[in-house]
Tab-separated table of C-alpha atoms in Angstrom:
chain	number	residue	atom	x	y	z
A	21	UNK	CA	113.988	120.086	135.097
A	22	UNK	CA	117.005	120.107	137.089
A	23	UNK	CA	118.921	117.167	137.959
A	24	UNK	CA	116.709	115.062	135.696
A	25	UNK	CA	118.703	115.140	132.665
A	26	UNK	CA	118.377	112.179	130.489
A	27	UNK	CA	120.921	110.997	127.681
A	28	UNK	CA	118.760	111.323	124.135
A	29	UNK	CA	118.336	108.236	122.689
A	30	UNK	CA	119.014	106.232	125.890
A	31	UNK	CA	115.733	104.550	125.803
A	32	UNK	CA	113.459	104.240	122.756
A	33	UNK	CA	115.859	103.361	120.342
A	34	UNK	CA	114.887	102.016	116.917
A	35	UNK	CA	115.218	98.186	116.885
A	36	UNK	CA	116.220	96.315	113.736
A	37	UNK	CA	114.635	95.164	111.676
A	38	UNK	CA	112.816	91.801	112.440
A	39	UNK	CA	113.750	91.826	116.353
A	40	UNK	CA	111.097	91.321	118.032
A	41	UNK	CA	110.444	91.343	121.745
A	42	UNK	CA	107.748	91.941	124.224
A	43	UNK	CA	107.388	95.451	125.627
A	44	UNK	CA	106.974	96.038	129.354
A	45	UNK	CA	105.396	98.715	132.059
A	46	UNK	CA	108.992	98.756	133.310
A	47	UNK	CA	110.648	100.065	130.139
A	48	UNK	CA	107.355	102.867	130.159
A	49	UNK	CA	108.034	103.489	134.108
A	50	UNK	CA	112.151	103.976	133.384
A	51	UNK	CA	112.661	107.434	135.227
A	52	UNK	CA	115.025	107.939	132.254
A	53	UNK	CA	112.305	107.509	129.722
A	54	UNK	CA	109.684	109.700	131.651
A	55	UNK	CA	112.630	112.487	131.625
A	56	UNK	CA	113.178	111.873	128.042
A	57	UNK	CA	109.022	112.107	127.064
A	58	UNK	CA	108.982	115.045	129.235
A	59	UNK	CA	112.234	117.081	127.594
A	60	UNK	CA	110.871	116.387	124.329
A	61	UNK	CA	107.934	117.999	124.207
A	62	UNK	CA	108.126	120.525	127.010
A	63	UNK	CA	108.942	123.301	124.074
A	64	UNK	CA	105.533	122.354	122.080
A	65	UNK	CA	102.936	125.643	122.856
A	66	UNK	CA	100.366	123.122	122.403
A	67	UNK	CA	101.469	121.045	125.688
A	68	UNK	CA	100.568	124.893	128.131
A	69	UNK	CA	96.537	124.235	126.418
A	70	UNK	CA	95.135	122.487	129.473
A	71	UNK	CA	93.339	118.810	128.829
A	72	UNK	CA	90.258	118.505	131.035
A	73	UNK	CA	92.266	119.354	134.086
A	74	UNK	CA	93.808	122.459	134.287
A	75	UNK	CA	97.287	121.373	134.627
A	76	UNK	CA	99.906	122.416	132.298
A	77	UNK	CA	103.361	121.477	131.924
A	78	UNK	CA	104.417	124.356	134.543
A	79	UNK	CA	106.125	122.878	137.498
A	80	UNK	CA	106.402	119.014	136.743
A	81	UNK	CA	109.362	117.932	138.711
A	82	UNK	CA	111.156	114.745	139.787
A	83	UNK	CA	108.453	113.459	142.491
A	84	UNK	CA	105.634	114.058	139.948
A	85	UNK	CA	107.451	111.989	137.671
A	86	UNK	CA	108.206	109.386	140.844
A	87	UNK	CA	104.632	109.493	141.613
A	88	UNK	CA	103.425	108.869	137.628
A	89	UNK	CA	106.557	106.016	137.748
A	90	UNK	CA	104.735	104.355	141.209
A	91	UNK	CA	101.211	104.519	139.892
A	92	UNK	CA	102.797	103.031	136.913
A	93	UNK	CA	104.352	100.308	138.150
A	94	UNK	CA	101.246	99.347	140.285
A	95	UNK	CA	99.298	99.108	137.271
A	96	UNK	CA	97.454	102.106	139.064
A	97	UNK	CA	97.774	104.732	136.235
A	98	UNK	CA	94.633	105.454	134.124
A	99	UNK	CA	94.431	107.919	131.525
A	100	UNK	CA	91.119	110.250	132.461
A	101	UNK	CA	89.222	111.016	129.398
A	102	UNK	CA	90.491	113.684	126.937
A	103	UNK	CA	88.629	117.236	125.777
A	104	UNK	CA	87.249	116.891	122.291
A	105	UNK	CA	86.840	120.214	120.290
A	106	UNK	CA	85.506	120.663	116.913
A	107	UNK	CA	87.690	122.410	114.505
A	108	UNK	CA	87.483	124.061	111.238
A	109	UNK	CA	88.420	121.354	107.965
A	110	UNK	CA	90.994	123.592	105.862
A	111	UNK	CA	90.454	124.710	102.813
A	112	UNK	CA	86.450	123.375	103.961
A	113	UNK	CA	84.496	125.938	104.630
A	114	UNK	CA	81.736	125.369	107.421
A	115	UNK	CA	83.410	121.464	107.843
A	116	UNK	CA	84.949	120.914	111.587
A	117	UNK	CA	86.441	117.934	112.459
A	118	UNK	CA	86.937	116.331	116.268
A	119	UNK	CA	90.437	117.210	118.026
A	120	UNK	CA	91.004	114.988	121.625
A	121	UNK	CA	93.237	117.786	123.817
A	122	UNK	CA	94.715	115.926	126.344
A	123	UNK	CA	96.029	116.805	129.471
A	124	UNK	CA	100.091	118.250	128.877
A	125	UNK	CA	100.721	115.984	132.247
A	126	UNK	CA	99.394	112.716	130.310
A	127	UNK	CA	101.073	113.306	127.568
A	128	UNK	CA	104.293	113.014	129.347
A	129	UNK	CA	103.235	109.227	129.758
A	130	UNK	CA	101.655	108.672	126.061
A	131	UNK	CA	105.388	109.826	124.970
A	132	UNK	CA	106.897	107.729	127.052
A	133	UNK	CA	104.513	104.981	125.724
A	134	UNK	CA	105.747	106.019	122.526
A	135	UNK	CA	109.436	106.113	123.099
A	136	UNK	CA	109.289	102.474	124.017
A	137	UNK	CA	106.272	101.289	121.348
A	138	UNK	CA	106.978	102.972	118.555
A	139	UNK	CA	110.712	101.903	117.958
A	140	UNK	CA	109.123	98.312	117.611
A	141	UNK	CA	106.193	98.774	115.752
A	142	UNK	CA	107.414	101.047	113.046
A	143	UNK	CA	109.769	98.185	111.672
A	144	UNK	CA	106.616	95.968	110.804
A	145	UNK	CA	104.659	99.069	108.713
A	146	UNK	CA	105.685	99.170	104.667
A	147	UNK	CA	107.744	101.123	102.952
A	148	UNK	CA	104.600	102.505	100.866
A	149	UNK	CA	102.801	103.951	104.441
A	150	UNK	CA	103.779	107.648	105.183
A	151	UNK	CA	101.142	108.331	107.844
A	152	UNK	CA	101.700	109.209	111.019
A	153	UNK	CA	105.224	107.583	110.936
A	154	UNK	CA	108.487	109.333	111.936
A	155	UNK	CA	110.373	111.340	109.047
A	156	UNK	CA	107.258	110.669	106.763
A	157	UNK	CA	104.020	112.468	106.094
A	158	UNK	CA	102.382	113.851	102.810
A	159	UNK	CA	105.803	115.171	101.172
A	160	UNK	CA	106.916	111.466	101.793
A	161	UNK	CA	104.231	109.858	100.216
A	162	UNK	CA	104.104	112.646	97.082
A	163	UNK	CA	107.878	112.341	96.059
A	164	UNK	CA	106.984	108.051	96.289
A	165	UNK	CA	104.210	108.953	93.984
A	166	UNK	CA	106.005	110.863	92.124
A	167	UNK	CA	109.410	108.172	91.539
A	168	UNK	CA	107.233	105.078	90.749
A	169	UNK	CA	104.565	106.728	89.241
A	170	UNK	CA	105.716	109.048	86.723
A	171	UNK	CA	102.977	107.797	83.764
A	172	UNK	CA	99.732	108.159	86.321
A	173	UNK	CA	97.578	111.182	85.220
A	174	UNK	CA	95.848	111.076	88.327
A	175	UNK	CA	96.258	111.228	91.705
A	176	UNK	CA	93.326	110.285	94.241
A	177	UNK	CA	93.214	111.836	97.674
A	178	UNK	CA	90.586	110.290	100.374
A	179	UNK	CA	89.756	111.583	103.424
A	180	UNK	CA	88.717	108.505	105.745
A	181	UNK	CA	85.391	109.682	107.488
A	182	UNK	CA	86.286	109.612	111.597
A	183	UNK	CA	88.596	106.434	110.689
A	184	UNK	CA	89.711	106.353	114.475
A	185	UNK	CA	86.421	105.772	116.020
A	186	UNK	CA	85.617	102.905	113.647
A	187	UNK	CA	88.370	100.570	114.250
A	188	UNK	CA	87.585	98.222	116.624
A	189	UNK	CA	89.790	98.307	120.024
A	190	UNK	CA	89.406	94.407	120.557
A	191	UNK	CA	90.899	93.666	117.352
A	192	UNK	CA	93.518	96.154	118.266
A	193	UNK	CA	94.060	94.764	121.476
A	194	UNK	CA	94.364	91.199	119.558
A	195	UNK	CA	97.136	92.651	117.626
A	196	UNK	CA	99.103	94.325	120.259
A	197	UNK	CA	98.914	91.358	122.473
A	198	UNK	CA	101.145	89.649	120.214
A	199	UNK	CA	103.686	91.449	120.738
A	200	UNK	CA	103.025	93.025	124.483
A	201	UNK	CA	102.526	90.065	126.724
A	202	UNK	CA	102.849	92.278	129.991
A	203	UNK	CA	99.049	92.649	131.410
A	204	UNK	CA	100.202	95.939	133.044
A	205	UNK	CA	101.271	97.583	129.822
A	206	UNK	CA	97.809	96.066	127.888
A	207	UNK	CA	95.538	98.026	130.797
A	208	UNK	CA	97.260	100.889	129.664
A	209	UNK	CA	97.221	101.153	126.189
A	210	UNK	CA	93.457	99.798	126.804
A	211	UNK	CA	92.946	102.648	129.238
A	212	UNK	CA	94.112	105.749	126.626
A	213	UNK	CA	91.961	103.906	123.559
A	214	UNK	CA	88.816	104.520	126.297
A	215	UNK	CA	90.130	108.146	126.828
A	216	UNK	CA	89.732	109.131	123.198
């Protein structure tokens, strides 16, 4: 996008350890951090597979990001629900399981969400969780396994059953709340739990 270059790492930076302060709709709405969301994953194929609008990623520009900022601000941004698809399990033959495609445009804002969230959050998980977490995943967790377990025979992999849809969003909400106190931002992240 041109003249909408953000500095990486301007917003979204990790905190340290133990600092903890309440996030806001403001830091979410920065035009810088809606540049950064969108640079950094306008190169993903996945974000030209349209959500349930047919909007892609193709021609977002400085007012659409004004216009997501304004709606933001207002407390007026909703996420609309998401397109669920079954796919196959691998390595399970005839087993799907549920993938939520979102819209590419929305997903400018849950990355900006994320830019601002995650830097926060990640500093209260332990050092023995690997999923979903930046820099870790399954060859995380195996060499782990591997260092502090080197007499264990066995390893035991479990597959939590649709784990997403059973947590409960009010005790979610409860948790997030103590560290978001800005109403604004709670609608939001209350709005894409509805959206799947």
């Amino acid at each position: 996008m041109e003249g909408l270059q953000a500095s990486r790492g301007s917003v979204g930076k990790e905190a340290p350890k133990n600092t903890f302060r309440s996030m806001t709709i403001k830091e979410v709405a920065n035009l810088k951090n809606l540049v950064n969301a969108y640079e950094l994953i306008k190169s993903n194929p996945g974000n030209m597979t349209p959500g349930v609008e047919p909007e892609t990623l193709d021609g977002i520009n400085k007012a659409f990001l004004l216009k997501v900022q304004a709606e933001l601000l207002a407390g007026k941004f909703n996420f609309p629900a998401a397109r669920r698809v079954e796919i196959p399990k691998p390595g399970k033959p005839g087993e799907t399981r549920p993938l939520t495609i979102a819209s590419p445009r929305v997903v400018v804002v849950q990355k900006a969400m994320l830019l601002i969230m995650e830097p926060h959050f990640e500093s209260m998980f332990m050092n023995t969780s690997h999923g979903f977490r930046p820099k870790r995943g399954t060859q995380t967790a195996m060499l782990q396994v591997e260092a502090q377990f080197q007499s264990a025979h066995y390893i035991v992999e479990a597959d939590f059953s649709k784990a997403f849809y059973s947590i409960s969003h009010s005790k979610l909400m409860e948790l997030i709340a103590r560290h978001v106190k800005d109403e604004k931002l709670l609608r939001l992240i209350r709005s894409g739990l509805k959206a799947g």
